[in-house]
Short mmCIF file of C-alpha atoms in Angstrom, two decimals:
data_model
loop_
_atom_site.label_atom_id
_atom_site.label_comp_id
_atom_site.label_asym_id
_atom_site.label_seq_id
_atom_site.Cartn_x
_atom_site.Cartn_y
_atom_site.Cartn_z
CA UNK G 1100 -0.09 -35.36 -6.07
CA UNK G 1101 0.37 -31.62 -6.60
CA UNK G 1102 1.83 -30.75 -9.99
CA UNK G 1103 3.78 -27.73 -11.25
CA UNK G 1104 1.84 -24.49 -11.62
CA UNK G 1105 1.46 -23.21 -15.18
CA UNK G 1106 -0.36 -19.86 -15.27
CA UNK G 1107 -2.51 -18.90 -18.25
CA UNK G 1108 -1.13 -16.34 -20.69
CA UNK G 1109 -3.05 -13.13 -20.00
CA UNK G 1110 -3.02 -9.64 -21.47
CA UNK G 1111 -2.78 -7.42 -18.40
CA UNK G 1112 -4.61 -4.13 -18.90
CA UNK G 1113 -5.66 -3.51 -15.33
CA UNK G 1114 -4.12 -1.18 -12.73
CA UNK G 1115 -1.11 -3.45 -12.29
CA UNK G 1116 0.80 -5.61 -12.60
CA UNK G 1117 1.33 -4.86 -16.27
CA UNK G 1118 2.50 -7.16 -19.06
CA UNK G 1119 6.12 -8.18 -18.55
CA UNK G 1120 8.36 -8.19 -21.61
CA UNK G 1121 9.78 -11.58 -22.67
CA UNK G 1122 13.22 -9.96 -22.36
CA UNK G 1123 12.56 -9.21 -18.69
CA UNK G 1124 11.19 -12.70 -18.01
CA UNK G 1125 14.24 -14.20 -19.71
CA UNK G 1126 16.53 -12.07 -17.55
CA UNK G 1127 14.96 -13.56 -14.42
CA UNK G 1128 15.91 -17.06 -15.61
CA UNK G 1129 19.63 -16.27 -15.67
CA UNK G 1130 21.86 -18.05 -13.13
CA UNK G 1131 21.48 -16.87 -9.55
CA UNK G 1132 24.72 -15.56 -8.05
CA UNK G 1133 25.51 -14.31 -4.58
CA UNK G 1134 24.23 -10.90 -3.52
CA UNK G 1135 27.81 -9.91 -2.59
CA UNK G 1136 29.36 -11.32 -5.76
CA UNK G 1137 31.53 -8.67 -7.50
CA UNK G 1138 29.55 -9.10 -10.72
CA UNK G 1139 26.27 -8.60 -8.89
CA UNK G 1140 27.65 -5.46 -7.22
CA UNK G 1141 28.64 -4.17 -10.66
CA UNK G 1142 25.07 -4.73 -11.83
CA UNK G 1143 23.73 -2.95 -8.72
CA UNK G 1144 25.72 0.14 -9.66
CA UNK G 1145 24.24 0.05 -13.15
CA UNK G 1146 20.73 -0.23 -11.71
CA UNK G 1147 21.34 2.80 -9.51
CA UNK G 1148 22.67 4.84 -12.44
CA UNK G 1149 19.73 3.93 -14.67
CA UNK G 1150 17.22 4.68 -11.90
CA UNK G 1151 18.75 8.13 -11.54
CA UNK G 1152 18.16 8.70 -15.25
CA UNK G 1153 14.58 7.40 -14.96
CA UNK G 1154 13.82 9.65 -11.98
CA UNK G 1155 15.79 12.53 -13.60
CA UNK G 1156 17.92 13.04 -10.50
CA UNK G 1157 21.50 13.13 -9.29
CA UNK G 1158 20.50 11.99 -5.79
CA UNK G 1159 23.13 9.63 -4.43
CA UNK G 1160 20.49 7.91 -2.29
CA UNK G 1161 18.62 6.38 -5.21
CA UNK G 1162 18.10 2.64 -5.03
CA UNK G 1163 15.56 -0.17 -5.23
CA UNK G 1164 13.99 -1.34 -1.97
CA UNK G 1165 13.72 -5.16 -1.83
CA UNK G 1166 9.95 -5.09 -1.43
CA UNK G 1167 6.91 -3.74 -3.34
CA UNK G 1168 5.81 -0.10 -3.68
CA UNK G 1169 4.02 -0.08 -0.33
CA UNK G 1170 7.39 -0.69 1.34
CA UNK G 1171 8.88 2.17 -0.67
CA UNK G 1172 6.15 4.38 0.72
CA UNK G 1173 6.87 3.20 4.24
CA UNK G 1174 10.61 3.72 3.73
CA UNK G 1175 10.02 7.40 2.95
CA UNK G 1176 7.78 8.02 5.93
CA UNK G 1177 9.59 5.88 8.50
CA UNK G 1178 12.90 7.60 7.77
CA UNK G 1179 11.65 11.19 7.61
CA UNK G 1180 8.78 11.41 10.10
CA UNK G 1181 9.25 11.42 13.87
CA UNK G 1182 6.69 11.59 16.70
CA UNK G 1183 5.06 15.01 16.80
CA UNK G 1184 5.99 16.03 13.25
CA UNK G 1185 3.26 17.84 11.33
CA UNK G 1186 2.60 16.50 7.84
CA UNK G 1187 0.12 17.79 5.28
CA UNK G 1188 -1.29 14.76 3.47
CA UNK G 1189 -3.35 15.12 0.30
CA UNK G 1190 -5.98 12.46 -0.31
CA UNK G 1191 -7.86 12.22 -3.60
CA UNK G 1192 -8.01 8.42 -3.79
CA UNK G 1193 -7.00 5.22 -2.03
CA UNK G 1194 -3.27 5.79 -1.86
CA UNK G 1195 -3.35 9.21 -0.25
CA UNK G 1196 -5.18 7.44 2.57
CA UNK G 1197 -2.27 5.05 2.95
CA UNK G 1198 0.08 8.02 3.30
CA UNK G 1199 -2.09 9.27 6.15
CA UNK G 1200 -1.87 5.87 7.84
CA UNK G 1201 1.93 5.98 7.67
CA UNK G 1202 2.10 9.42 9.27
CA UNK G 1203 -0.18 8.37 12.11
CA UNK G 1204 1.54 5.03 12.74
CA UNK G 1205 4.92 6.73 13.10
CA UNK G 1206 3.56 9.25 15.60
CA UNK G 1207 3.15 12.22 13.30
CA UNK G 1208 0.32 14.73 13.25
CA UNK G 1209 -1.66 14.48 10.00
CA UNK G 1210 -3.24 17.58 8.47
CA UNK G 1211 -5.51 16.04 5.86
CA UNK G 1212 -6.54 17.78 2.64
CA UNK G 1213 -9.27 15.94 0.78
CA UNK G 1214 -10.31 16.31 -2.83
CA UNK G 1215 -12.97 14.48 -4.78
CA UNK G 1216 -11.91 11.10 -6.18
CA UNK G 1217 -11.11 11.72 -9.83
CA UNK G 1218 -9.98 15.31 -9.26
CA UNK G 1219 -6.33 16.38 -8.89
CA UNK G 1220 -4.96 17.64 -5.58
CA UNK G 1221 -6.04 21.26 -5.13
CA UNK G 1222 -3.03 23.57 -5.22
CA UNK G 1223 -5.09 26.30 -3.56
CA UNK G 1224 -6.09 24.03 -0.66
CA UNK G 1225 -2.44 23.17 -0.08
CA UNK G 1226 -1.49 26.86 -0.05
CA UNK G 1227 -4.27 27.52 2.44
CA UNK G 1228 -3.14 24.67 4.71
CA UNK G 1229 0.40 26.05 4.86
CA UNK G 1230 -1.00 29.50 5.62
CA UNK G 1231 -3.11 28.13 8.46
CA UNK G 1232 -0.53 25.87 10.12
CA UNK G 1233 3.05 26.42 11.26
CA UNK G 1234 6.08 24.14 11.59
CA UNK G 1235 5.03 21.77 8.82
CA UNK G 1236 7.65 19.05 8.37
CA UNK G 1237 6.46 17.66 5.04
CA UNK G 1238 3.85 17.72 2.29
CA UNK G 1239 2.83 14.27 1.00
CA UNK G 1240 0.79 13.57 -2.12
CA UNK G 1241 0.25 11.05 -4.91
CA UNK G 1242 1.50 12.14 -8.32
CA UNK G 1243 -0.49 9.52 -10.26
CA UNK G 1244 -3.45 8.16 -8.28
CA UNK G 1245 -3.92 4.54 -9.38
CA UNK G 1246 -7.40 4.26 -7.88
CA UNK G 1247 -8.81 6.97 -10.16
CA UNK G 1248 -6.39 7.68 -13.02
CA UNK G 1249 -5.79 11.31 -12.12
CA UNK G 1250 -2.52 13.24 -12.31
CA UNK G 1251 -1.74 16.02 -9.82
CA UNK G 1252 0.59 18.95 -10.46
CA UNK G 1253 3.70 17.68 -8.70
CA UNK G 1254 5.85 20.61 -9.81
CA UNK G 1255 3.47 23.21 -8.33
CA UNK G 1256 2.90 21.24 -5.12
CA UNK G 1257 6.62 20.74 -4.48
CA UNK G 1258 7.22 24.46 -5.06
CA UNK G 1259 4.69 25.26 -2.31
CA UNK G 1260 6.42 22.84 0.07
CA UNK G 1261 9.83 24.37 -0.60
CA UNK G 1262 8.50 27.92 -0.22
CA UNK G 1263 7.41 26.88 3.27
CA UNK G 1264 10.67 25.04 4.10
CA UNK G 1265 8.91 21.68 4.14
CA UNK G 1266 9.94 18.39 2.61
CA UNK G 1267 7.97 16.89 -0.27
CA UNK G 1268 7.12 13.16 -0.23
CA UNK G 1269 5.74 11.88 -3.54
CA UNK G 1270 4.05 8.65 -4.59
CA UNK G 1271 5.18 7.87 -8.17
CA UNK G 1272 4.19 4.20 -8.25
CA UNK G 1273 2.16 4.58 -11.43
CA UNK G 1274 3.94 7.57 -12.95
CA UNK G 1275 7.60 6.46 -13.18
CA UNK G 1276 8.37 5.66 -16.82
CA UNK G 1277 4.87 6.57 -18.01
CA UNK G 1278 4.55 10.35 -17.78
CA UNK G 1279 6.84 13.31 -17.21
CA UNK G 1280 8.61 13.13 -13.86
CA UNK G 1281 11.55 15.35 -12.90
CA UNK G 1282 12.80 14.80 -9.36
CA UNK G 1283 15.58 17.40 -9.41
CA UNK G 1284 13.78 19.89 -11.64
CA UNK G 1285 10.67 19.85 -9.46
CA UNK G 1286 12.55 19.69 -6.16
CA UNK G 1287 11.13 16.39 -4.90
CA UNK G 1288 12.75 15.36 -1.60
CA UNK G 1289 11.56 11.77 -1.23
CA UNK G 1290 9.91 9.65 -3.90
CA UNK G 1291 8.96 6.03 -4.30
CA UNK G 1292 7.65 3.86 -7.11
CA UNK G 1293 7.06 0.22 -8.05
CA UNK G 1294 8.40 -2.06 -10.75
CA UNK G 1295 5.08 -3.60 -11.80
CA UNK G 1296 3.52 -0.58 -13.52
CA UNK G 1297 5.18 1.38 -16.35
CA UNK G 1298 8.53 -0.36 -15.84
CA UNK G 1299 6.82 -3.67 -16.75
CA UNK G 1300 8.66 -5.80 -14.22
CA UNK G 1301 7.21 -8.43 -11.90
CA UNK G 1302 5.99 -6.96 -8.58
CA UNK G 1303 8.29 -6.92 -5.60
CA UNK G 1304 10.79 -4.05 -5.99
CA UNK G 1305 10.32 -0.38 -5.06
CA UNK G 1306 12.68 2.25 -6.51
CA UNK G 1307 13.17 5.20 -4.14
CA UNK G 1308 15.18 8.42 -4.16
CA UNK G 1309 16.02 10.88 -1.37
CA UNK G 1310 17.39 14.39 -1.88
CA UNK G 1311 20.45 15.62 0.03
CA UNK G 1312 18.08 17.67 2.19
CA UNK G 1313 16.08 14.56 3.04
CA UNK G 1314 19.25 12.60 3.79
CA UNK G 1315 20.32 15.34 6.23
CA UNK G 1316 16.94 15.06 7.96
CA UNK G 1317 17.39 11.32 8.37
CA UNK G 1318 20.94 11.69 9.70
CA UNK G 1319 19.85 14.30 12.26
CA UNK G 1320 16.80 12.50 13.66
CA UNK G 1321 16.22 12.78 17.39
CA UNK G 1322 14.93 9.20 17.54
CA UNK G 1323 16.12 6.00 15.84
CA UNK G 1324 14.35 4.96 12.65
CA UNK G 1325 11.73 2.54 14.03
CA UNK G 1326 12.15 0.06 11.16
CA UNK G 1327 15.45 -1.82 11.04
CA UNK G 1328 14.91 -3.21 7.53
CA UNK G 1329 13.93 0.15 5.99
CA UNK G 1330 16.48 2.31 7.81
CA UNK G 1331 18.30 4.04 4.93
CA UNK G 1332 21.41 4.54 7.08
CA UNK G 1333 21.78 0.75 7.17
CA UNK G 1334 20.56 -0.08 3.67
CA UNK G 1335 23.03 2.32 2.08
CA UNK G 1336 25.83 0.27 3.57
CA UNK G 1337 24.77 -2.33 1.02
CA UNK G 1338 23.57 -0.11 -1.84
CA UNK G 1339 26.22 2.59 -1.45
CA UNK G 1340 28.94 3.26 -4.01
CA UNK G 1341 32.23 1.42 -4.30
CA UNK G 1342 33.14 -2.22 -4.47
CA UNK G 1343 32.91 -3.18 -0.79
CA UNK G 1344 29.38 -3.59 0.55
CA UNK G 1345 28.19 -4.31 4.08
CA UNK G 1346 25.75 -7.21 4.35
CA UNK G 1347 22.28 -5.95 5.15
CA UNK G 1348 19.84 -8.44 3.66
CA UNK G 1349 19.78 -11.08 0.94
CA UNK G 1350 18.73 -9.12 -2.10
CA UNK G 1351 16.18 -10.64 -4.53
CA UNK G 1352 18.90 -11.38 -7.06
CA UNK G 1353 16.84 -12.55 -10.01
CA UNK G 1354 14.19 -9.87 -9.54
CA UNK G 1355 16.95 -7.28 -9.74
CA UNK G 1356 18.10 -8.87 -13.00
CA UNK G 1357 14.57 -8.15 -14.22
CA UNK G 1358 14.70 -4.52 -13.12
CA UNK G 1359 18.09 -4.10 -14.76
CA UNK G 1360 16.78 -5.45 -18.08
CA UNK G 1361 13.67 -3.28 -17.87
CA UNK G 1362 15.79 -0.17 -17.33
CA UNK G 1363 18.08 -1.16 -20.22
CA UNK G 1364 14.97 -1.38 -22.43
CA UNK G 1365 13.79 2.02 -21.23
CA UNK G 1366 17.22 3.46 -21.94
CA UNK G 1367 17.11 2.00 -25.46
CA UNK G 1368 13.67 3.49 -26.12
CA UNK G 1369 14.44 6.84 -24.50
CA UNK G 1370 12.54 8.19 -21.50
CA UNK G 1371 10.72 10.93 -23.41
CA UNK G 1372 9.84 8.45 -26.16
CA UNK G 1373 8.28 6.16 -23.55
CA UNK G 1374 6.18 9.04 -22.24
CA UNK G 1375 5.06 9.82 -25.82
CA UNK G 1376 4.21 6.17 -26.48
CA UNK G 1377 1.93 6.00 -23.46
CA UNK G 1378 0.18 9.21 -24.54
CA UNK G 1379 -0.30 8.05 -28.16
CA UNK G 1380 -1.89 4.75 -27.17
CA UNK G 1381 -4.05 6.48 -24.59
CA UNK G 1382 -5.40 8.81 -27.27
CA UNK G 1383 -6.28 5.86 -29.51
CA UNK G 1384 -7.99 4.02 -26.65
CA UNK G 1385 -9.85 7.20 -25.67
CA UNK G 1386 -11.08 7.72 -29.22
CA UNK G 1387 -12.39 4.16 -29.41
CA UNK G 1388 -14.09 4.20 -26.03
CA UNK G 1389 -15.74 7.56 -26.58
CA UNK G 1390 -16.94 6.48 -30.03
CA UNK G 1391 -18.51 3.49 -28.29
CA UNK G 1392 -20.25 5.89 -25.90
CA UNK G 1393 -18.10 5.22 -22.84
CA UNK G 1394 -16.97 8.31 -20.91
CA UNK G 1395 -14.03 9.06 -18.62
CA UNK G 1396 -14.07 9.80 -14.89
CA UNK G 1397 -11.17 12.27 -15.00
CA UNK G 1398 -11.16 15.58 -16.87
CA UNK G 1399 -8.93 15.55 -19.94
CA UNK G 1400 -6.26 17.96 -18.65
CA UNK G 1401 -5.47 15.78 -15.63
CA UNK G 1402 -5.94 12.25 -17.01
CA UNK G 1403 -3.21 9.66 -16.75
CA UNK G 1404 -2.52 8.10 -20.15
CA UNK G 1405 -1.39 4.88 -18.49
CA UNK G 1406 -4.45 4.39 -16.23
CA UNK G 1407 -7.88 5.08 -17.72
CA UNK G 1408 -10.91 5.17 -15.40
CA UNK G 1409 -14.07 4.91 -17.50
CA UNK G 1410 -17.74 4.80 -16.56
CA UNK G 1411 -19.52 1.45 -16.79
CA UNK G 1412 -22.54 1.71 -19.14
CA UNK G 1413 -25.89 1.88 -17.41
CA UNK G 1414 -27.36 -1.47 -16.46
CA UNK G 1415 -24.15 -3.41 -17.08
CA UNK G 1416 -22.90 -5.92 -14.52
CA UNK G 1417 -19.31 -4.87 -13.73
CA UNK G 1418 -18.05 -8.24 -12.49
CA UNK G 1419 -19.77 -10.18 -15.29
CA UNK G 1420 -18.00 -8.13 -17.96
CA UNK G 1421 -14.57 -8.48 -16.35
CA UNK G 1422 -15.11 -12.22 -15.91
CA UNK G 1423 -16.16 -12.61 -19.55
CA UNK G 1424 -13.10 -10.68 -20.74
CA UNK G 1425 -10.86 -12.94 -18.69
CA UNK G 1426 -12.52 -16.18 -19.76
CA UNK G 1427 -13.09 -15.40 -23.44
CA UNK G 1428 -10.13 -13.16 -24.28
CA UNK G 1429 -7.59 -13.75 -21.48
CA UNK G 1430 -7.83 -9.98 -20.97
CA UNK G 1431 -7.68 -8.36 -17.53
CA UNK G 1432 -9.08 -4.91 -16.77
CA UNK G 1433 -9.55 -3.52 -13.27
CA UNK G 1434 -12.55 -2.78 -11.07
CA UNK G 1435 -13.21 0.50 -9.32
CA UNK G 1436 -12.15 0.94 -5.70
CA UNK G 1437 -13.94 2.42 -2.71
CA UNK G 1438 -16.84 4.69 -3.66
CA UNK G 1439 -16.12 3.98 -7.34
CA UNK G 1440 -16.62 0.21 -7.04
CA UNK G 1441 -19.20 -0.92 -9.58
CA UNK G 1442 -19.18 2.50 -11.27
CA UNK G 1443 -15.91 2.50 -13.24
CA UNK G 1444 -13.44 0.19 -14.90
CA UNK G 1445 -9.72 0.93 -14.72
CA UNK G 1446 -7.97 0.13 -17.99
CA UNK G 1447 -4.19 0.14 -17.85
CA UNK G 1448 -1.81 0.98 -20.69
CA UNK G 1449 1.41 0.59 -18.78
CA UNK G 1450 4.87 -0.28 -20.01
CA UNK G 1451 4.87 -3.27 -22.34
CA UNK G 1452 1.05 -3.26 -22.35
CA UNK G 1453 0.98 0.13 -24.11
CA UNK G 1454 0.82 -1.24 -27.66
CA UNK G 1455 -1.47 -0.84 -30.66
CA UNK G 1456 -2.28 -4.54 -30.52
CA UNK G 1457 -3.52 -4.25 -26.94
CA UNK G 1458 -5.58 -1.13 -27.64
CA UNK G 1459 -7.37 -2.84 -30.52
CA UNK G 1460 -7.81 -6.09 -28.56
CA UNK G 1461 -9.33 -4.25 -25.62
CA UNK G 1462 -11.78 -2.29 -27.79
CA UNK G 1463 -12.83 -5.36 -29.75
CA UNK G 1464 -13.21 -7.60 -26.71
CA UNK G 1465 -15.07 -4.98 -24.70
CA UNK G 1466 -17.45 -4.18 -27.57
CA UNK G 1467 -18.23 -7.84 -28.24
CA UNK G 1468 -18.84 -8.50 -24.57
CA UNK G 1469 -21.10 -5.48 -24.12
CA UNK G 1470 -23.07 -6.35 -27.26
CA UNK G 1471 -23.67 -9.85 -25.85
CA UNK G 1472 -25.03 -8.19 -22.70
CA UNK G 1473 -27.23 -5.82 -24.72
CA UNK G 1474 -25.49 -2.78 -23.25
CA UNK G 1475 -26.44 0.71 -24.55
CA UNK G 1476 -23.32 1.36 -26.68
CA UNK G 1477 -22.56 2.44 -30.23
CA UNK G 1478 -21.61 -0.62 -32.28
CA UNK G 1479 -19.00 -0.94 -35.02
CA UNK G 1480 -17.25 2.42 -34.59
CA UNK G 1481 -14.66 1.99 -31.84
CA UNK G 1482 -11.95 0.24 -33.84
CA UNK G 1483 -12.23 2.71 -36.69
CA UNK G 1484 -11.89 5.67 -34.30
CA UNK G 1485 -8.77 4.21 -32.69
CA UNK G 1486 -7.26 3.27 -36.06
CA UNK G 1487 -7.67 6.86 -37.20
CA UNK G 1488 -5.50 8.04 -34.31
CA UNK G 1489 -2.79 5.52 -35.15
CA UNK G 1490 -2.96 6.45 -38.85
CA UNK G 1491 -2.46 10.13 -38.03
CA UNK G 1492 0.94 9.62 -36.36
#
């Protein structure tokens, strides 16, 4: 007979999901109430207010989509893009490619700008694309590319879009809560994220925000939004302000408890303090890895502190190392994707996983495993290098 499932306790330092705080897990175990219960609606309003703070926006259309980050992405494109619309899409990793797929599937014309994986989106290439093409509806790019660990200059890219009267659509799945992000200050029109990265929630919820300009575009579409579930005109009947809500779908009640608790924790820590924490632990991890002789894929000025892509030492079996870390240390790190498969590891320091304990565990476990495999690394120096960074704070 099948028995209950009891997962092992892992330390999650891959590209996501990240470690979930015991406070967030405990919140999920609270009693389920109806999704139209007055107390649940009160909590929904608090979630919206805290998401606005997290995104640094006053956008009224800021809410969590009841589905993972990929649905948040689709919500932005399906509401804003109509057949024939021209969209400049920037691809410098896996997730820019998914933006392109959304444009094409909703009948748009994709003008693709490609940059090397591991490099930020080229501001100059975007300027050139706007100079070459007319009637551009939107510019779409990934702020924090999870497949490579690179950060692009969202502020500069959005400024180019606005100078050309185009919307900006931004993927912030890995950046929200981990690095500087300023929706109103940078003029972002549509943005989406996920709960399972720097917010340290279970997967399954996608925070989104639309500017007033983007809302006007949705309201004045020539064609109906082709997705009923993701049509913001309908969803806002449920997530809109005030006590009375129109039934749209059965919200994932307990998962929203988790998001609420995560946002309360972020509010307690302070948004800027959270950004600084991710950076500090990244610097310690970087010091340890480089002392070991392991280098980074991304140049220092555009690295994500929360997602570190590092080169696998020569002659080392990628899968064997990750398997050994999982079996011997209950530690998960991520593999490379696409052209980077077998060439890099992706080490996450996201949300609750961005701790001194996890940095030291990762360095120790990785060094021991590589020594066992006779990898060409420097031995006995990584922990000391990381400790020096922590001691200097």
